[in-house]
Amino acid sequence: MTTATAPLIRRPPTATRFARRPAGRIKRLRERLIETLLFLAAASSIAITAGIVGILFFESLAFFKQVSLVDFLTDRQWTPLFDDAHYGILPLLSGTLVTAGVALAFALPVGTVTAIYLSEYAPHKVREVVKPFLELLSAVPTVVFGYFALLFVTPLLQRIIPGLPGFNMLSAGLVMGVMIIPYVSSISEDAMKAVPMHIREASYAVGATRFQTSVRVIVPSAMSGISSAYVLGFSRAIGETMVVAIAAGMQPNFTWNPTEPAATITAYIVQVALGDLPHGTIGYQTIFAAGLTLMLMTLAFNIAGYFLRKRYREIY
Amino acid sequence: MTSTTDIKAIIRRHRTRDAAFAVLGMVCLLVCIATLMALLVDLAIDGVGRLSPGFLTSFPSRFPGKAGILSAWVGTILVMLVTALAAVPLGVAAGIYLEEYARKNWLTTIIEINIANLAGVPSIVYGLMALGLFVYQFHLGQSILTAGLTLALLILPIVIIATRESIRAIPGSIREAAYALGATKWQAIKHHVLPYSTGGILTGVIIGLSRAIGESAPLITIGALTFIAFLPPAPVQRTFPFVNFDWLASPFTVMPIQLFNWVSRPQQAFHLNAAAAGLVLMAMTLAMNGIAIYVRYHSRKRIKW
């Protein structure tokens, strides 16, 4: 008898089976369909990356069929649109690095000090008042910063440095620096806030001042987060377009002197895009080769940042 | 042996350094705020004289005194419309998947790393991608549609991250209560998770759009024109079917591009126009940020777990 009843018990009662099945199947199908659609939306982000990498590589490949990589990396002139065409990325690279260097030399110290002040020193009320201003600073459109650099900061600098040209990398870099301070300071501040209170208290208990605690305890503990703030700052500085296109000029110029005008990689792309270059010509392909260079620089720094973060990661 | 006076001297020295650093911190903050103020005041002094109803209702012109931003602000609104319609469904759906459905496997990990990296890609690279893909592969032209989609991809990571954060803030007990009443996973999300996280998602969307509204580099890269003296076809019409999608294929300009065009001209009179356009653009950005702060504040106040 037991062998006959066992399979019966395993099956659900027939009434519920009949009542549930038709509606249940549609429901399950619909659930599966929705999950698939949502998955496709999430996976589309990979398609975007594939699109970016694919287009940059595809067009750059066509470019490097006509220009050798050695010329690209060693030629000291970038004149792709002239009759005597030279395709050396160095002038654009120097422009990009000098403007980014000026910006970071200003933004990293000021941003870090601001972050330490906001996290360790500032009374609650000061923070409440100041933070919206910093958010506002990061919301200003970059063309407006460009306007400010060209028509306010440059004339100001010309009074201090006589003979400063109307387009120069110094003013573009400084304004770009102000622009990225909020990013650097807000991420660094979050990292410092995340350091547990007892670590701070231990430092105060042995008689350290706020300054000693900040510099010797909080900053080293938060180094992982601070380094990702720096990497983000660097990415923004080399990828920024409008400020340098407006205030640093559009002439490629192989120089390390920030008081000279020079085009950056991004400014060159803008300059070409403003003209009317036919699709498929080498001039058109240069902007993709330039874009690829920019992308690889950002990537290299992000990877470096990843290892920095790993190196400094603190586990409490 | 260090005497008491030595120790006092050490303490005094450290106190002085401490105070000096506090002053340094305040100076740094003041530098930021002063720059912001200088920027706003400079813009206002230069631009306020050009602000008039005529400035908003005129097309750009060779004569700086007659030029206006009509085509620019109309273009900005239409491009933002496309951006929002593309980025919001895609970003929210991706956020829901990653937060509610995704299993912990290599594919999910790749998607997550990828989104974090996309947020750091320079905006001009999105423009290059759009130029190669949308303009020359899909033949969408240098149109409002291309521009809107480009900016949508640019702000997609912002929307996804905002969606995930606001969904994560909803306690698991809410979902369990829905399941206990027989709801399926999607029913729980549709009737409970999404409505409760709308405030946070909306805040993220507005922040994303306020970033997109000031972007010009990717749009210049896809070949947006800087001189547009006409309006795109109207989206609504009097005859059947009352809506018209021709505007999607229309050439366009947007506020930041118009500003860039004016600021890069040598004549000073155009610079005044640029300042006035900058004021309008700042007002648009500030209004959007203000709305975001309002929405965030109210959605937090209303719901208590």
PDB file of N, CA and C in Angstrom, chain A residues 106-143:
ATOM      1  N   PHE A 106      47.305  73.135  -9.058  1.00  0.00           N
ATOM      2  CA  PHE A 106      46.451  74.028  -8.281  1.00  0.00           C
ATOM      3  C   PHE A 106      45.371  73.240  -7.538  1.00  0.00           C
ATOM      4  N   ALA A 107      44.715  72.313  -8.251  1.00  0.00           N
ATOM      5  CA  ALA A 107      43.519  71.677  -7.700  1.00  0.00           C
ATOM      6  C   ALA A 107      43.835  70.629  -6.634  1.00  0.00           C
ATOM      7  N   LEU A 108      44.928  69.853  -6.799  1.00  0.00           N
ATOM      8  CA  LEU A 108      45.174  68.788  -5.823  1.00  0.00           C
ATOM      9  C   LEU A 108      45.489  69.337  -4.430  1.00  0.00           C
ATOM     10  N   PRO A 109      46.457  70.277  -4.288  1.00  0.00           N
ATOM     11  CA  PRO A 109      46.689  70.805  -2.934  1.00  0.00           C
ATOM     12  C   PRO A 109      45.466  71.529  -2.362  1.00  0.00           C
ATOM     13  N   VAL A 110      44.889  72.434  -3.163  1.00  0.00           N
ATOM     14  CA  VAL A 110      43.749  73.199  -2.648  1.00  0.00           C
ATOM     15  C   VAL A 110      42.580  72.259  -2.331  1.00  0.00           C
ATOM     16  N   GLY A 111      42.332  71.300  -3.212  1.00  0.00           N
ATOM     17  CA  GLY A 111      41.234  70.362  -2.985  1.00  0.00           C
ATOM     18  C   GLY A 111      41.464  69.519  -1.747  1.00  0.00           C
ATOM     19  N   THR A 112      42.707  69.071  -1.549  1.00  0.00           N
ATOM     20  CA  THR A 112      42.989  68.234  -0.383  1.00  0.00           C
ATOM     21  C   THR A 112      42.856  69.035   0.908  1.00  0.00           C
ATOM     22  N   VAL A 113      43.424  70.256   0.913  1.00  0.00           N
ATOM     23  CA  VAL A 113      43.324  71.083   2.113  1.00  0.00           C
ATOM     24  C   VAL A 113      41.858  71.396   2.416  1.00  0.00           C
ATOM     25  N   THR A 114      41.093  71.717   1.362  1.00  0.00           N
ATOM     26  CA  THR A 114      39.673  71.986   1.557  1.00  0.00           C
ATOM     27  C   THR A 114      38.982  70.765   2.163  1.00  0.00           C
ATOM     28  N   ALA A 115      39.318  69.587   1.650  1.00  0.00           N
ATOM     29  CA  ALA A 115      38.691  68.365   2.151  1.00  0.00           C
ATOM     30  C   ALA A 115      39.039  68.136   3.612  1.00  0.00           C
ATOM     31  N   ILE A 116      40.333  68.323   3.962  1.00  0.00           N
ATOM     32  CA  ILE A 116      40.744  68.136   5.359  1.00  0.00           C
ATOM     33  C   ILE A 116      40.011  69.137   6.242  1.00  0.00           C
ATOM     34  N   TYR A 117      39.963  70.395   5.774  1.00  0.00           N
ATOM     35  CA  TYR A 117      39.294  71.425   6.564  1.00  0.00           C
ATOM     36  C   TYR A 117      37.827  71.072   6.785  1.00  0.00           C
ATOM     37  N   LEU A 118      37.138  70.668   5.704  1.00  0.00           N
ATOM     38  CA  LEU A 118      35.711  70.380   5.824  1.00  0.00           C
ATOM     39  C   LEU A 118      35.465  69.145   6.683  1.00  0.00           C
ATOM     40  N   SER A 119      36.367  68.161   6.577  1.00  0.00           N
ATOM     41  CA  SER A 119      36.120  66.925   7.297  1.00  0.00           C
ATOM     42  C   SER A 119      36.550  67.014   8.766  1.00  0.00           C
ATOM     43  N   GLU A 120      37.681  67.705   9.041  1.00  0.00           N
ATOM     44  CA  GLU A 120      38.259  67.646  10.390  1.00  0.00           C
ATOM     45  C   GLU A 120      38.120  68.936  11.187  1.00  0.00           C
ATOM     46  N   TYR A 121      38.056  70.059  10.512  1.00  0.00           N
ATOM     47  CA  TYR A 121      38.082  71.336  11.232  1.00  0.00           C
ATOM     48  C   TYR A 121      36.729  72.040  11.286  1.00  0.00           C
ATOM     49  N   ALA A 122      36.063  72.114  10.128  1.00  0.00           N
ATOM     50  CA  ALA A 122      34.944  73.043   9.998  1.00  0.00           C
ATOM     51  C   ALA A 122      33.799  72.701  10.940  1.00  0.00           C
ATOM     52  N   PRO A 123      33.264  73.718  11.614  1.00  0.00           N
ATOM     53  CA  PRO A 123      32.061  73.499  12.399  1.00  0.00           C
ATOM     54  C   PRO A 123      30.899  73.136  11.466  1.00  0.00           C
ATOM     55  N   HIS A 124      29.920  72.434  12.025  1.00  0.00           N
ATOM     56  CA  HIS A 124      28.788  71.970  11.225  1.00  0.00           C
ATOM     57  C   HIS A 124      28.176  73.089  10.384  1.00  0.00           C
ATOM     58  N   LYS A 125      28.025  74.262  11.008  1.00  0.00           N
ATOM     59  CA  LYS A 125      27.335  75.359  10.310  1.00  0.00           C
ATOM     60  C   LYS A 125      28.106  75.813   9.077  1.00  0.00           C
ATOM     61  N   VAL A 126      29.435  75.911   9.222  1.00  0.00           N
ATOM     62  CA  VAL A 126      30.259  76.331   8.089  1.00  0.00           C
ATOM     63  C   VAL A 126      30.082  75.342   6.936  1.00  0.00           C
ATOM     64  N   ARG A 127      30.098  74.047   7.276  1.00  0.00           N
ATOM     65  CA  ARG A 127      29.956  73.027   6.248  1.00  0.00           C
ATOM     66  C   ARG A 127      28.619  73.168   5.509  1.00  0.00           C
ATOM     67  N   GLU A 128      27.564  73.383   6.293  1.00  0.00           N
ATOM     68  CA  GLU A 128      26.230  73.520   5.695  1.00  0.00           C
ATOM     69  C   GLU A 128      26.174  74.680   4.708  1.00  0.00           C
ATOM     70  N   VAL A 129      26.891  75.754   5.051  1.00  0.00           N
ATOM     71  CA  VAL A 129      26.859  76.939   4.191  1.00  0.00           C
ATOM     72  C   VAL A 129      27.742  76.736   2.967  1.00  0.00           C
ATOM     73  N   VAL A 130      28.916  76.114   3.173  1.00  0.00           N
ATOM     74  CA  VAL A 130      29.926  76.070   2.122  1.00  0.00           C
ATOM     75  C   VAL A 130      29.645  74.996   1.074  1.00  0.00           C
ATOM     76  N   LYS A 131      29.126  73.839   1.512  1.00  0.00           N
ATOM     77  CA  LYS A 131      28.968  72.726   0.567  1.00  0.00           C
ATOM     78  C   LYS A 131      28.101  73.053  -0.640  1.00  0.00           C
ATOM     79  N   PRO A 132      26.966  73.750  -0.457  1.00  0.00           N
ATOM     80  CA  PRO A 132      26.187  74.115  -1.655  1.00  0.00           C
ATOM     81  C   PRO A 132      26.985  74.955  -2.645  1.00  0.00           C
ATOM     82  N   PHE A 133      27.889  75.812  -2.128  1.00  0.00           N
ATOM     83  CA  PHE A 133      28.711  76.623  -3.036  1.00  0.00           C
ATOM     84  C   PHE A 133      29.627  75.729  -3.874  1.00  0.00           C
ATOM     85  N   LEU A 134      30.212  74.732  -3.215  1.00  0.00           N
ATOM     86  CA  LEU A 134      31.101  73.834  -3.948  1.00  0.00           C
ATOM     87  C   LEU A 134      30.306  73.048  -4.997  1.00  0.00           C
ATOM     88  N   GLU A 135      29.078  72.616  -4.606  1.00  0.00           N
ATOM     89  CA  GLU A 135      28.246  71.897  -5.579  1.00  0.00           C
ATOM     90  C   GLU A 135      27.905  72.797  -6.756  1.00  0.00           C
ATOM     91  N   LEU A 136      27.634  74.054  -6.435  1.00  0.00           N
ATOM     92  CA  LEU A 136      27.315  75.035  -7.471  1.00  0.00           C
ATOM     93  C   LEU A 136      28.502  75.211  -8.420  1.00  0.00           C
ATOM     94  N   LEU A 137      29.701  75.248  -7.835  1.00  0.00           N
ATOM     95  CA  LEU A 137      30.913  75.413  -8.638  1.00  0.00           C
ATOM     96  C   LEU A 137      31.053  74.261  -9.623  1.00  0.00           C
ATOM     97  N   SER A 138      30.672  73.048  -9.194  1.00  0.00           N
ATOM     98  CA  SER A 138      30.815  71.909 -10.095  1.00  0.00           C
ATOM     99  C   SER A 138      29.673  71.851 -11.104  1.00  0.00           C
ATOM    100  N   ALA A 139      28.633  72.666 -10.899  1.00  0.00           N
ATOM    101  CA  ALA A 139      27.511  72.641 -11.838  1.00  0.00           C
ATOM    102  C   ALA A 139      27.654  73.683 -12.943  1.00  0.00           C
ATOM    103  N   VAL A 140      28.654  74.569 -12.821  1.00  0.00           N
ATOM    104  CA  VAL A 140      28.819  75.608 -13.843  1.00  0.00           C
ATOM    105  C   VAL A 140      29.237  74.953 -15.167  1.00  0.00           C
ATOM    106  N   PRO A 141      28.525  75.245 -16.272  1.00  0.00           N
ATOM    107  CA  PRO A 141      28.887  74.654 -17.565  1.00  0.00           C
ATOM    108  C   PRO A 141      30.316  75.031 -17.951  1.00  0.00           C
ATOM    109  N   THR A 142      31.011  74.107 -18.623  1.00  0.00           N
ATOM    110  CA  THR A 142      32.427  74.344 -18.900  1.00  0.00           C
ATOM    111  C   THR A 142      32.653  75.488 -19.878  1.00  0.00           C
ATOM    112  N   VAL A 143      31.699  75.754 -20.793  1.00  0.00           N
ATOM    113  CA  VAL A 143      31.886  76.911 -21.680  1.00  0.00           C
ATOM    114  C   VAL A 143      31.912  78.195 -20.900  1.00  0.00           C
TER     115      VAL A 143
END
